[in-house]
Short mmCIF file of C-alpha atoms and ligand atoms in Angstrom, two decimals:
data_model
loop_
_atom_site.label_atom_id
_atom_site.label_comp_id
_atom_site.label_asym_id
_atom_site.label_seq_id
_atom_site.Cartn_x
_atom_site.Cartn_y
_atom_site.Cartn_z
CA MET A 8 -3.47 -37.70 234.38
CA LEU A 9 -3.27 -35.40 231.35
CA PHE A 10 -0.14 -35.46 229.25
CA PRO A 11 1.57 -32.09 228.70
CA ASP A 12 0.63 -32.15 224.98
CA THR A 13 -3.02 -32.71 225.81
CA VAL A 14 -2.91 -29.82 228.27
CA ALA A 15 -1.33 -27.59 225.64
CA ILE A 16 -3.96 -28.55 223.06
CA ALA A 17 -6.77 -27.98 225.58
CA LEU A 18 -5.37 -24.56 226.51
CA GLY A 19 -4.87 -23.73 222.85
CA ALA A 20 -8.49 -24.60 222.14
CA CYS A 21 -9.65 -22.23 224.90
CA ASN A 22 -7.71 -19.41 223.28
CA VAL A 23 -9.31 -19.71 219.86
CA MET A 24 -11.33 -16.60 219.11
CA LEU A 25 -14.99 -17.28 218.28
CA PHE A 26 -14.90 -15.22 215.10
CA GLU A 27 -12.20 -13.41 213.24
CA VAL A 28 -12.03 -11.66 209.87
CA ARG A 29 -8.51 -11.21 208.52
CA ASP A 30 -7.59 -8.90 205.66
CA LEU A 31 -10.77 -9.70 203.75
CA LYS A 32 -11.02 -8.44 200.16
CA MET A 33 -14.13 -8.70 198.02
CA TYR A 34 -14.54 -6.76 194.78
CA TYR A 35 -17.51 -6.64 192.38
CA GLU A 36 -16.68 -6.77 188.70
CA ILE A 37 -18.60 -4.46 186.39
CA ILE A 38 -17.99 -5.49 182.80
CA GLY A 39 -16.41 -2.68 180.80
CA LYS A 40 -15.88 -0.53 183.90
CA GLY A 41 -13.65 -2.43 186.29
CA LEU A 42 -13.68 -3.49 189.92
CA VAL A 43 -15.72 -1.97 192.76
CA ARG A 44 -13.50 -2.30 195.84
CA ALA A 45 -16.37 -2.85 198.26
CA VAL A 46 -14.44 -4.76 200.96
CA ASP A 47 -10.76 -3.92 200.83
CA GLY A 48 -8.62 -5.40 203.56
CA VAL A 49 -11.08 -5.65 206.46
CA SER A 50 -9.98 -7.22 209.78
CA PHE A 51 -11.78 -7.53 213.12
CA SER A 52 -12.58 -10.12 215.76
CA LEU A 53 -15.47 -11.04 218.00
CA GLU A 54 -15.60 -13.01 221.24
CA ARG A 55 -18.64 -14.85 222.56
CA GLY A 56 -21.20 -12.42 224.01
CA GLU A 57 -19.61 -9.34 222.42
CA THR A 58 -21.39 -6.81 220.24
CA LEU A 59 -19.46 -5.12 217.47
CA GLY A 60 -20.96 -2.11 215.72
CA ILE A 61 -19.90 -1.41 212.14
CA VAL A 62 -20.63 2.15 211.06
CA GLY A 63 -20.04 4.15 207.93
CA GLU A 64 -21.78 6.20 205.25
CA SER A 65 -23.98 4.70 202.57
CA GLY A 66 -22.02 2.70 199.99
CA CYS A 67 -18.91 2.13 202.12
CA GLY A 68 -19.29 -1.67 201.91
CA LYS A 69 -21.11 -2.65 205.14
CA SER A 70 -23.70 -4.95 203.55
CA SER A 71 -21.09 -6.34 201.15
CA LEU A 72 -19.00 -7.35 204.16
CA ALA A 73 -21.99 -9.18 205.71
CA LEU A 74 -22.82 -10.95 202.43
CA THR A 75 -19.18 -12.02 202.02
CA ILE A 76 -19.16 -13.58 205.50
CA LEU A 77 -22.42 -15.49 204.80
CA ARG A 78 -21.25 -16.47 201.28
CA LEU A 79 -24.37 -14.93 199.76
CA LEU A 80 -22.66 -12.87 197.07
CA PRO A 81 -23.94 -12.24 193.54
CA ALA A 82 -22.15 -13.85 190.58
CA ASN A 83 -20.07 -10.74 189.76
CA ALA A 84 -18.48 -10.69 193.24
CA LYS A 85 -14.96 -12.00 193.72
CA VAL A 86 -13.36 -12.79 197.05
CA LEU A 87 -9.75 -11.89 196.31
CA GLY A 88 -8.11 -12.54 199.64
CA GLY A 89 -8.32 -12.90 203.37
CA GLU A 90 -9.92 -15.30 205.81
CA VAL A 91 -13.12 -15.57 207.84
CA LEU A 92 -12.36 -17.77 210.83
CA LEU A 93 -15.08 -19.37 212.94
CA ASP A 94 -13.55 -21.22 215.90
CA GLY A 95 -10.27 -20.94 213.98
CA VAL A 96 -11.63 -22.59 210.79
CA ASN A 97 -11.68 -20.59 207.54
CA ILE A 98 -15.33 -20.80 206.49
CA LEU A 99 -14.64 -19.18 203.12
CA LYS A 100 -12.72 -22.28 202.09
CA MET A 101 -15.22 -24.75 203.56
CA ASP A 102 -17.09 -26.96 201.10
CA LEU A 103 -20.24 -24.98 200.20
CA GLU A 104 -22.64 -27.82 201.11
CA LYS A 105 -21.00 -28.22 204.52
CA PHE A 106 -21.12 -24.44 204.99
CA ARG A 107 -24.85 -24.43 204.20
CA ARG A 108 -25.53 -27.36 206.50
CA GLU A 109 -23.38 -26.37 209.45
CA VAL A 110 -22.62 -22.65 209.41
CA ARG A 111 -25.15 -20.42 207.62
CA TRP A 112 -28.16 -19.77 209.92
CA ARG A 113 -26.98 -22.50 212.34
CA ARG A 114 -23.82 -20.74 213.58
CA ILE A 115 -24.03 -17.31 211.89
CA SER A 116 -27.29 -15.73 210.82
CA LEU A 117 -28.09 -12.47 209.07
CA ILE A 118 -30.93 -10.03 209.46
CA PHE A 119 -30.89 -8.61 205.95
CA GLN A 120 -31.14 -4.89 205.33
CA SER A 121 -34.87 -4.16 204.70
CA ALA A 122 -35.80 -7.80 205.45
CA MET A 123 -39.06 -6.83 207.10
CA ASN A 124 -40.26 -5.56 203.74
CA ALA A 125 -39.19 -8.81 202.07
CA LEU A 126 -41.46 -11.12 204.08
CA ASN A 127 -43.70 -13.04 201.73
CA PRO A 128 -47.02 -11.11 201.76
CA VAL A 129 -49.22 -14.14 201.06
CA ILE A 130 -47.85 -16.57 203.67
CA ARG A 131 -48.70 -16.40 207.38
CA VAL A 132 -45.66 -15.31 209.41
CA GLY A 133 -45.71 -18.48 211.53
CA ASP A 134 -45.51 -20.62 208.39
CA GLN A 135 -42.63 -18.50 207.08
CA ILE A 136 -40.62 -19.07 210.24
CA ALA A 137 -41.56 -22.78 210.29
CA GLU A 138 -40.41 -23.14 206.70
CA ALA A 139 -37.04 -21.62 207.57
CA ILE A 140 -36.70 -24.19 210.38
CA MET A 141 -37.82 -27.14 208.25
CA ILE A 142 -35.46 -26.33 205.36
CA HIS A 143 -32.50 -26.66 207.71
CA ASP A 144 -33.78 -29.35 210.03
CA LYS A 145 -35.03 -32.03 207.67
CA GLY A 146 -36.04 -34.44 210.46
CA ILE A 147 -38.41 -32.00 212.20
CA ARG A 148 -42.19 -32.43 211.81
CA LYS A 149 -44.52 -29.51 211.06
CA ASN A 150 -46.16 -29.56 214.52
CA GLU A 151 -42.74 -29.56 216.22
CA ALA A 152 -41.62 -26.68 214.00
CA MET A 153 -44.79 -24.75 214.88
CA LYS A 154 -44.07 -25.29 218.58
CA ARG A 155 -40.64 -23.78 218.05
CA VAL A 156 -42.22 -20.90 216.07
CA LYS A 157 -44.42 -20.06 219.05
CA GLU A 158 -41.43 -20.13 221.42
CA LEU A 159 -39.52 -17.85 219.04
CA LEU A 160 -42.41 -15.40 218.75
CA ALA A 161 -42.70 -15.23 222.54
CA LEU A 162 -38.93 -14.71 222.75
CA VAL A 163 -39.12 -11.63 220.52
CA GLY A 164 -42.14 -10.22 222.35
CA ILE A 165 -44.97 -11.21 219.99
CA ASP A 166 -48.07 -13.03 221.19
CA PRO A 167 -47.70 -16.57 219.75
CA SER A 168 -51.30 -16.39 218.44
CA ARG A 169 -49.96 -13.90 215.86
CA ALA A 170 -48.31 -16.84 214.06
CA LYS A 171 -51.52 -16.92 212.03
CA SER A 172 -51.18 -13.31 210.89
CA TYR A 173 -50.09 -12.20 207.44
CA PRO A 174 -47.26 -9.64 207.30
CA PHE A 175 -49.66 -6.80 206.32
CA GLU A 176 -51.59 -7.38 209.53
CA LEU A 177 -48.52 -6.56 211.61
CA SER A 178 -46.95 -3.19 212.39
CA GLY A 179 -43.43 -2.40 211.13
CA GLY A 180 -41.98 -3.08 214.58
CA MET A 181 -43.73 -6.46 214.77
CA ARG A 182 -42.54 -7.42 211.30
CA GLN A 183 -38.99 -6.58 212.34
CA ARG A 184 -39.47 -8.80 215.41
CA VAL A 185 -40.59 -11.64 213.10
CA VAL A 186 -37.43 -11.18 211.04
CA ILE A 187 -35.35 -11.31 214.23
CA ALA A 188 -37.18 -14.50 215.28
CA MET A 189 -36.28 -16.04 211.91
CA ALA A 190 -32.61 -15.16 212.42
CA LEU A 191 -32.72 -16.92 215.82
CA ALA A 192 -34.61 -19.98 214.55
CA LEU A 193 -31.59 -22.31 214.53
CA ASN A 194 -29.94 -21.02 217.72
CA PRO A 195 -26.96 -19.30 216.08
CA ASP A 196 -23.89 -18.12 218.01
CA ILE A 197 -23.48 -14.98 215.91
CA VAL A 198 -26.18 -12.71 214.53
CA ILE A 199 -25.36 -10.01 211.99
CA ALA A 200 -28.04 -7.30 211.96
CA ASP A 201 -27.80 -5.04 208.90
CA GLU A 202 -29.55 -1.72 209.62
CA PRO A 203 -32.08 -3.36 211.96
CA THR A 204 -33.91 -0.15 212.81
CA THR A 205 -34.00 1.98 209.66
CA ALA A 206 -37.49 2.51 208.26
CA LEU A 207 -38.93 2.40 211.81
CA ASP A 208 -40.06 5.43 213.78
CA VAL A 209 -37.88 6.48 216.71
CA VAL A 210 -40.04 4.95 219.44
CA VAL A 211 -40.11 1.58 217.69
CA GLN A 212 -36.39 1.88 216.94
CA ALA A 213 -35.72 2.14 220.67
CA GLN A 214 -37.90 -0.93 221.34
CA ILE A 215 -36.07 -3.00 218.71
CA LEU A 216 -32.70 -1.93 220.10
CA LYS A 217 -33.81 -2.97 223.58
CA LEU A 218 -35.01 -6.31 222.20
CA ILE A 219 -31.65 -6.99 220.50
CA LYS A 220 -29.83 -6.05 223.71
CA ASP A 221 -32.05 -8.32 225.84
CA LEU A 222 -31.73 -11.24 223.43
CA GLN A 223 -27.98 -10.79 223.24
CA ARG A 224 -27.71 -11.07 227.05
CA LYS A 225 -30.26 -13.84 227.47
CA LEU A 226 -28.90 -16.07 224.69
CA ARG A 227 -25.24 -14.98 225.10
CA LEU A 228 -25.21 -14.10 221.43
CA SER A 229 -22.38 -12.40 219.66
CA VAL A 230 -23.84 -9.62 217.57
CA ILE A 231 -22.52 -7.58 214.67
CA VAL A 232 -24.76 -4.59 214.17
CA ILE A 233 -24.39 -2.57 210.99
CA SER A 234 -25.60 1.00 210.63
CA HIS A 235 -24.87 4.42 209.24
CA ASP A 236 -25.98 5.81 212.61
CA ILE A 237 -23.11 5.94 215.08
CA SER A 238 -25.32 6.90 218.04
CA MET A 239 -27.62 3.90 217.43
CA VAL A 240 -24.65 1.55 217.25
CA SER A 241 -23.19 2.99 220.45
CA GLU A 242 -26.37 1.98 222.34
CA LEU A 243 -25.70 -1.68 221.63
CA SER A 244 -22.04 -2.28 221.11
CA ASN A 245 -19.02 -2.79 223.27
CA LYS A 246 -16.71 -2.57 220.24
CA ILE A 247 -16.94 -0.41 217.16
CA ALA A 248 -15.42 -0.50 213.67
CA VAL A 249 -15.66 2.63 211.56
CA MET A 250 -15.71 1.86 207.83
CA TYR A 251 -14.81 4.23 205.06
CA ALA A 252 -14.64 3.34 201.36
CA GLY A 253 -14.34 -0.43 201.84
CA GLN A 254 -11.86 -0.26 204.72
CA ILE A 255 -11.93 -0.11 208.49
CA VAL A 256 -10.30 3.18 209.46
CA GLU A 257 -10.73 2.92 213.23
CA TYR A 258 -11.55 0.01 215.51
CA GLY A 259 -11.61 -0.54 219.25
CA ASP A 260 -13.62 -0.53 222.46
CA ILE A 261 -16.53 1.85 222.23
CA LYS A 262 -15.26 4.01 225.11
CA ASP A 263 -11.81 4.43 223.54
CA VAL A 264 -13.24 5.32 220.14
CA PHE A 265 -15.88 7.69 221.53
CA TYR A 266 -13.77 9.51 224.09
CA ASN A 267 -10.52 9.39 222.20
CA PRO A 268 -11.28 9.19 218.46
CA LEU A 269 -8.08 9.02 216.43
CA HIS A 270 -9.15 9.06 212.79
CA PRO A 271 -10.33 12.38 211.28
CA TYR A 272 -13.34 10.56 209.77
CA THR A 273 -14.42 9.21 213.19
CA LYS A 274 -13.97 12.68 214.64
CA ALA A 275 -16.13 14.05 211.82
CA LEU A 276 -18.82 11.40 212.38
CA LEU A 277 -18.96 12.11 216.10
CA TYR A 278 -19.03 15.83 215.43
CA ALA A 279 -22.00 15.30 213.10
CA VAL A 280 -24.07 13.63 215.86
CA PRO A 281 -26.35 16.03 217.74
CA SER A 282 -25.98 15.76 221.49
CA ILE A 283 -29.07 15.79 223.69
CA ARG A 284 -27.32 17.05 226.76
CA GLY A 285 -24.59 19.12 225.13
CA LYS A 286 -24.67 22.71 223.92
CA ARG A 287 -26.92 23.45 220.96
CA ARG A 288 -24.94 23.63 217.76
CA ARG A 289 -25.47 23.25 214.05
CA LEU A 290 -25.42 19.68 212.84
CA ASN A 291 -22.30 19.36 210.73
CA PRO A 292 -22.54 16.91 207.89
CA ILE A 293 -19.11 15.96 206.60
CA PRO A 294 -18.20 18.12 203.59
CA GLY A 295 -17.65 16.29 200.30
CA ALA A 296 -19.00 12.93 199.13
CA PRO A 297 -17.80 9.37 199.72
CA PRO A 298 -15.53 8.18 196.90
CA ASP A 299 -16.50 6.05 193.92
CA LEU A 300 -15.18 2.60 194.78
CA LEU A 301 -14.51 1.90 191.10
CA ARG A 302 -11.79 4.54 191.24
CA PRO A 303 -10.94 5.15 194.89
CA PRO A 304 -8.54 7.99 195.68
CA SER A 305 -4.81 7.29 195.91
CA GLY A 306 -3.18 7.04 199.33
CA CYS A 307 -5.58 7.45 202.23
CA ARG A 308 -9.11 7.12 200.86
CA PHE A 309 -10.34 9.89 203.14
CA HIS A 310 -7.73 12.43 202.00
CA PRO A 311 -9.97 14.40 199.57
CA ARG A 312 -12.28 15.23 202.53
CA CYS A 313 -9.62 15.56 205.21
CA PRO A 314 -8.61 19.02 206.43
CA PHE A 315 -5.37 17.56 207.85
CA LYS A 316 -4.00 15.90 204.71
CA THR A 317 -0.35 16.25 203.72
CA ASP A 318 1.67 14.80 200.81
CA ILE A 319 2.07 11.37 202.36
CA CYS A 320 -1.73 11.04 202.73
CA ILE A 321 -2.14 11.57 198.99
CA LYS A 322 0.65 9.14 198.05
CA GLU A 323 0.61 6.26 200.52
CA MET A 324 -2.23 4.18 201.88
CA PRO A 325 -1.88 4.02 205.68
CA GLU A 326 -1.96 0.61 207.37
CA LEU A 327 -4.42 -0.17 210.18
CA ILE A 328 -2.10 -0.06 213.19
CA GLU A 329 -2.57 -0.52 216.93
CA ALA A 330 -2.24 3.03 218.25
CA ASP A 331 -3.14 2.20 221.86
CA GLU A 332 -3.82 -1.20 223.36
CA GLY A 333 -6.76 -2.69 221.43
CA HIS A 334 -7.40 0.61 219.62
CA PHE A 335 -6.55 0.56 215.90
CA VAL A 336 -6.39 3.40 213.37
CA ARG A 337 -5.57 3.83 209.68
CA CYS A 338 -4.12 7.35 209.54
CA HIS A 339 -0.57 8.63 208.90
CA ARG A 340 -1.02 11.59 211.20
CA PHE A 341 -3.06 10.24 214.13
CA GLU A 342 -0.24 10.79 216.66
CA GLU A 343 0.17 14.53 216.00
CA LEU A 344 -3.62 14.97 215.75
CA ARG A 345 -4.48 13.40 219.11
CA GLY A 346 -7.04 15.61 220.80
CA VAL A 347 -7.41 17.85 217.73
CA ALA A 348 -11.09 18.25 216.70
CA PHE A 349 -12.27 17.83 213.10
CA GLY A 350 -12.90 20.93 211.04
N1 ATP B 421 -23.89 -6.45 192.84
C1 ATP B 421 -23.11 -5.36 192.78
N2 ATP B 421 -22.36 -5.09 191.70
C2 ATP B 421 -21.57 -4.00 191.64
N3 ATP B 421 -21.42 -3.13 192.65
C3 ATP B 421 -22.13 -3.36 193.77
C4 ATP B 421 -23.02 -4.48 193.90
N4 ATP B 421 -23.60 -4.43 195.13
C5 ATP B 421 -23.09 -3.34 195.73
N5 ATP B 421 -22.21 -2.69 194.93
C6 ATP B 421 -21.42 -1.50 195.25
O1 ATP B 421 -20.57 -1.82 196.33
C7 ATP B 421 -20.38 -0.70 197.17
C8 ATP B 421 -20.74 -1.08 198.60
O2 ATP B 421 -22.15 -1.33 198.67
P1 ATP B 421 -22.88 -1.83 200.01
O3 ATP B 421 -24.29 -2.10 199.68
O4 ATP B 421 -22.06 -2.92 200.59
O5 ATP B 421 -22.76 -0.52 200.91
P2 ATP B 421 -23.44 -0.21 202.33
O6 ATP B 421 -22.34 0.36 203.18
O7 ATP B 421 -24.15 -1.39 202.81
O8 ATP B 421 -24.46 0.97 201.96
P3 ATP B 421 -25.89 1.36 202.61
O9 ATP B 421 -25.58 2.07 203.91
O10 ATP B 421 -26.51 2.26 201.61
O11 ATP B 421 -26.65 0.09 202.83
C9 ATP B 421 -21.25 0.41 196.60
O12 ATP B 421 -20.42 1.22 195.80
C10 ATP B 421 -22.25 -0.33 195.76
O13 ATP B 421 -22.70 0.46 194.68
MG1 MG B 422 -26.12 -1.74 203.28
#
């Protein structure tokens, strides 16, 4: 018979979220200039098998967020607060050796932005994947690693005989598949894909998206997909976080955010997406430019571009609050602006 305490512990363990980022802050220091507030109070969570899309304009801190999670930051980066919890354990505080051995690539892997162009041009792709496996699995022999390489290539839709090819012999789509195979090499639970389809033509983009979707289902992966393209992200994700100037400004289930956007920036992003089925209209880029994160605007960071701003928006930074169940927004005026279109 189980004792009540044991039952409580067992139930507690079931409730632990797979992955959670809480109030994460990471700034880059530029000597003589100050701090670039690249990740400034970011929070979100991810359950097993979920896909979260993170969208936002260039320079808003998407890649910085991924690099902070994987502890792959350059020397001038400073993590100034917050937690990254994997199964309830803060992996930012974990001993770096233990993190390397047990977490990076093994539990959480990253498909780097532009990784397909960073494959080593003079090493056969099969050997590159095998090397990634052998670095982390010291006991594995080369022929076992090559067997795994062939399984991985088949998994991502490449004929295993292509293990002998050099990167230049493969198309862009195939190179991206190789990079995805590398990210899956150690059977991670979470894969972060940073702009996995940019630099590919639209047909290949669709194939790569389908591949990520199929892999996610087949392997029950949790995926974080990062992009500046909200329509691409919506193809894959069941949750979405909209980032602006180092912060999440809206976050929730994709349906809630798409059909009932609450933040003026999300409304603007959705308004800027051309619709295939909808009426023809001019594509509306958002007026103004994203702020310089060395000197972000006071109050709400979006206020200089927001047609709805009032005094409070200029003076006070809004908190990310739960506006509807599971639907969060960082805007002082979201309630009165419900249903009001941008611009
Ligand atoms: N090593 C660094 N030192 C100083 N500032 C940096 C460094 N790396 C990035 N930044 C700055 O941090 C901010 C966020 O950059 P990041 O690359 O995370 O944006 P992003 O959202 O991934 O953009 P993109 O869509 O273009 O990939 C930018 O202002 C960028 O200039
Ligand atoms: Mg980036």
